[in-house]
């Protein structure tokens, strides 16, 4: 009887240990699968982010070529609606990049992936996004300074035309805390 009890005790211990090991292995496999799926998602979101960044750069170049380089007192009032529309499109692109950056933040924050390429994307998106937002705000500041000078010129010469500055609620970003915007 005692022998039978010992056999049951040993079998019980073996089953408990094998169940624990099996559960641990299944957990590792599930974690690995989840990590691989998240890495695919990081790559997909970063691809969209990269495409939108390129679109931002192209639109910025277009703004400098078509708008800012042709901004004269003679046409500021007449072209104001067109310029504001282009600046609104410019800001919409920054808003889209903001959504992409938030998605990447959710996927990348406090996570280290086994793929160095994915980790680079997680590390670099903040720097790219910081540059995009800060370029946008710098461009808006330059435009608004031109508007301010135009309006001062109009007032000084007793002219009646004035143009409103472009308003945005965006703020400069300094993720890397280098003090440079």
Short mmCIF file of C-alpha atoms in Angstrom, two decimals:
data_model
loop_
_atom_site.label_atom_id
_atom_site.label_comp_id
_atom_site.label_asym_id
_atom_site.label_seq_id
_atom_site.Cartn_x
_atom_site.Cartn_y
_atom_site.Cartn_z
CA UNK A 1 0.00 0.00 0.00
CA UNK A 2 2.82 2.29 0.89
CA UNK A 3 4.49 1.47 -2.39
CA UNK A 4 1.34 2.37 -4.30
CA UNK A 5 1.09 5.69 -2.45
CA UNK A 6 4.72 6.46 -3.36
CA UNK A 7 4.02 5.65 -7.02
CA UNK A 8 1.01 7.99 -7.00
CA UNK A 9 3.07 10.69 -5.31
CA UNK A 10 5.86 10.37 -7.89
CA UNK A 11 3.37 10.33 -10.78
CA UNK A 12 1.61 13.37 -9.36
CA UNK A 13 4.90 15.26 -9.09
CA UNK A 14 5.86 14.27 -12.65
CA UNK A 15 2.48 15.41 -13.99
CA UNK A 16 2.68 18.71 -12.11
CA UNK A 17 6.21 19.41 -13.37
CA UNK A 18 5.39 18.39 -16.95
CA UNK A 19 2.25 20.55 -16.86
CA UNK A 20 4.25 23.53 -15.60
CA UNK A 21 6.94 23.05 -18.24
CA UNK A 22 4.32 22.63 -20.95
CA UNK A 23 2.51 25.77 -19.81
CA UNK A 24 5.81 27.69 -19.76
CA UNK A 25 6.73 26.53 -23.29
CA UNK A 26 3.28 27.42 -24.62
CA UNK A 27 3.57 30.87 -22.99
CA UNK A 28 6.96 31.43 -24.63
CA UNK A 29 5.58 30.40 -27.99
CA UNK A 30 2.60 32.78 -27.60
CA UNK A 31 4.92 35.63 -26.56
CA UNK A 32 7.16 34.97 -29.54
CA UNK A 33 4.19 34.98 -31.91
CA UNK A 34 2.87 38.22 -30.39
CA UNK A 35 6.32 39.82 -30.67
CA UNK A 36 6.63 38.81 -34.33
CA UNK A 37 3.16 40.22 -35.04
CA UNK A 38 4.07 43.51 -33.32
CA UNK A 39 7.29 43.71 -35.35
CA UNK A 40 5.26 43.34 -38.55
CA UNK A 41 2.92 46.06 -37.30
CA UNK A 42 5.86 48.38 -36.50
CA UNK A 43 7.21 47.84 -40.01
CA UNK A 44 3.79 48.53 -41.57
CA UNK A 45 3.11 51.69 -39.54
CA UNK A 46 6.65 52.96 -40.11
CA UNK A 47 6.22 52.44 -43.86
CA UNK A 48 3.11 54.65 -43.79
CA UNK A 49 4.96 57.14 -41.57
CA UNK A 50 7.86 57.20 -44.02
CA UNK A 51 5.54 57.71 -47.00
CA UNK A 52 3.80 60.58 -45.20
CA UNK A 53 7.17 62.09 -44.30
CA UNK A 54 8.16 62.06 -47.96
CA UNK A 55 4.82 63.66 -48.87
CA UNK A 56 5.49 66.33 -46.21
CA UNK A 57 8.94 67.04 -47.67
CA UNK A 58 7.50 67.29 -51.18
CA UNK A 59 4.71 69.61 -50.08
CA UNK A 60 7.20 71.74 -48.15
CA UNK A 61 9.39 72.04 -51.24
CA UNK A 62 6.31 72.95 -53.28
CA UNK A 63 5.32 75.62 -50.73
CA UNK A 64 8.76 77.18 -50.89
CA UNK A 65 8.81 77.07 -54.68
CA UNK A 66 5.24 78.20 -55.35
CA UNK A 67 4.27 80.28 -52.31
CA UNK A 68 7.07 81.57 -50.14
CA UNK A 69 9.41 82.49 -53.00
CA UNK A 70 6.60 84.48 -54.66
CA UNK A 71 5.29 86.23 -51.56
CA UNK A 72 5.23 89.97 -52.29
CA UNK A 73 3.20 92.82 -50.89
CA UNK A 74 1.52 93.14 -54.30
CA UNK A 75 -0.05 89.68 -54.13
CA UNK A 76 -0.36 88.90 -50.40
CA UNK A 77 -3.94 90.10 -50.14
CA UNK A 78 -5.18 88.61 -53.42
CA UNK A 79 -3.45 85.24 -52.89
CA UNK A 80 -4.36 84.96 -49.20
CA UNK A 81 -7.13 82.37 -49.65
CA UNK A 82 -4.99 80.14 -51.86
CA UNK A 83 -2.04 80.40 -49.47
CA UNK A 84 -4.17 79.62 -46.40
CA UNK A 85 -5.62 76.60 -48.20
CA UNK A 86 -2.13 75.29 -48.99
CA UNK A 87 -1.02 75.89 -45.40
CA UNK A 88 -4.10 74.03 -44.18
CA UNK A 89 -3.19 71.06 -46.39
CA UNK A 90 0.35 71.30 -45.04
CA UNK A 91 -0.97 71.15 -41.47
CA UNK A 92 -3.26 68.22 -42.34
CA UNK A 93 -0.22 66.26 -43.40
CA UNK A 94 1.44 67.04 -40.06
CA UNK A 95 -1.76 65.83 -38.34
CA UNK A 96 -1.54 62.56 -40.27
CA UNK A 97 2.08 62.15 -39.19
CA UNK A 98 0.96 62.81 -35.62
CA UNK A 99 -1.42 59.84 -35.85
CA UNK A 100 1.39 57.67 -37.23
CA UNK A 101 3.75 58.80 -34.47
CA UNK A 102 1.16 57.95 -31.80
CA UNK A 103 0.74 54.47 -33.28
CA UNK A 104 4.50 53.96 -33.30
CA UNK A 105 4.75 55.22 -29.73
CA UNK A 106 2.18 52.64 -28.62
CA UNK A 107 4.11 49.88 -30.40
CA UNK A 108 7.60 50.98 -29.41
CA UNK A 109 7.43 52.46 -25.94
CA UNK A 110 9.44 50.42 -23.43
CA UNK A 111 9.84 47.51 -25.87
CA UNK A 112 13.05 46.03 -27.21
CA UNK A 113 12.55 43.81 -30.24
CA UNK A 114 14.88 41.00 -31.35
CA UNK A 115 15.23 42.66 -34.78
CA UNK A 116 17.67 45.59 -34.90
CA UNK A 117 15.92 47.08 -37.94
CA UNK A 118 12.65 47.33 -36.00
CA UNK A 119 14.47 48.83 -33.02
CA UNK A 120 16.02 51.46 -35.30
CA UNK A 121 12.59 52.41 -36.59
CA UNK A 122 11.33 52.68 -33.01
CA UNK A 123 14.29 54.85 -32.10
CA UNK A 124 14.25 57.10 -35.19
CA UNK A 125 10.57 57.95 -35.63
CA UNK A 126 10.64 60.46 -32.75
CA UNK A 127 13.55 62.37 -34.26
CA UNK A 128 11.88 62.47 -37.66
CA UNK A 129 8.55 63.56 -36.18
CA UNK A 130 10.28 66.26 -34.12
CA UNK A 131 11.89 67.64 -37.27
CA UNK A 132 8.62 67.58 -39.20
CA UNK A 133 6.64 69.46 -36.55
CA UNK A 134 9.42 71.96 -35.94
CA UNK A 135 9.89 72.62 -39.67
CA UNK A 136 6.15 73.16 -40.00
CA UNK A 137 6.08 75.62 -37.10
CA UNK A 138 9.17 77.44 -38.37
CA UNK A 139 7.55 77.81 -41.79
CA UNK A 140 4.34 79.12 -40.22
CA UNK A 141 6.36 81.59 -38.12
CA UNK A 142 8.17 82.86 -41.21
CA UNK A 143 4.87 83.24 -43.05
CA UNK A 144 3.24 85.00 -40.10
CA UNK A 145 6.21 87.38 -39.79
CA UNK A 146 5.73 88.29 -43.46
CA UNK A 147 2.04 88.91 -42.77
CA UNK A 148 2.90 91.07 -39.78
CA UNK A 149 5.32 93.16 -41.86
CA UNK A 150 2.73 93.44 -44.64
CA UNK A 151 0.05 94.63 -42.22
CA UNK A 152 2.47 97.14 -40.66
CA UNK A 153 3.30 98.44 -44.15
CA UNK A 154 -0.40 98.77 -44.93
CA UNK A 155 -1.04 100.67 -41.69
CA UNK A 156 2.00 102.95 -42.13
CA UNK A 157 0.84 103.90 -45.63
CA UNK A 158 -2.81 104.37 -44.62
CA UNK A 159 -3.89 101.49 -46.85
CA UNK A 160 -6.94 99.40 -46.04
CA UNK A 161 -5.81 95.89 -46.91
CA UNK A 162 -4.79 93.52 -44.16
CA UNK A 163 -4.26 89.80 -43.93
CA UNK A 164 -4.77 87.54 -40.92
CA UNK A 165 -1.95 85.35 -39.71
CA UNK A 166 -2.19 81.58 -40.03
CA UNK A 167 -3.18 80.12 -36.65
CA UNK A 168 -2.20 76.70 -35.38
CA UNK A 169 -2.31 75.05 -31.97
CA UNK A 170 0.81 73.01 -32.57
CA UNK A 171 3.85 73.52 -30.35
CA UNK A 172 7.54 72.94 -30.94
CA UNK A 173 8.78 69.48 -29.91
CA UNK A 174 12.07 68.62 -28.23
CA UNK A 175 12.05 64.84 -27.69
CA UNK A 176 15.82 64.61 -27.57
CA UNK A 177 16.00 67.52 -25.11
CA UNK A 178 18.85 69.20 -26.98
CA UNK A 179 17.24 72.62 -26.63
CA UNK A 180 17.17 73.03 -30.43
CA UNK A 181 13.88 73.35 -32.27
#
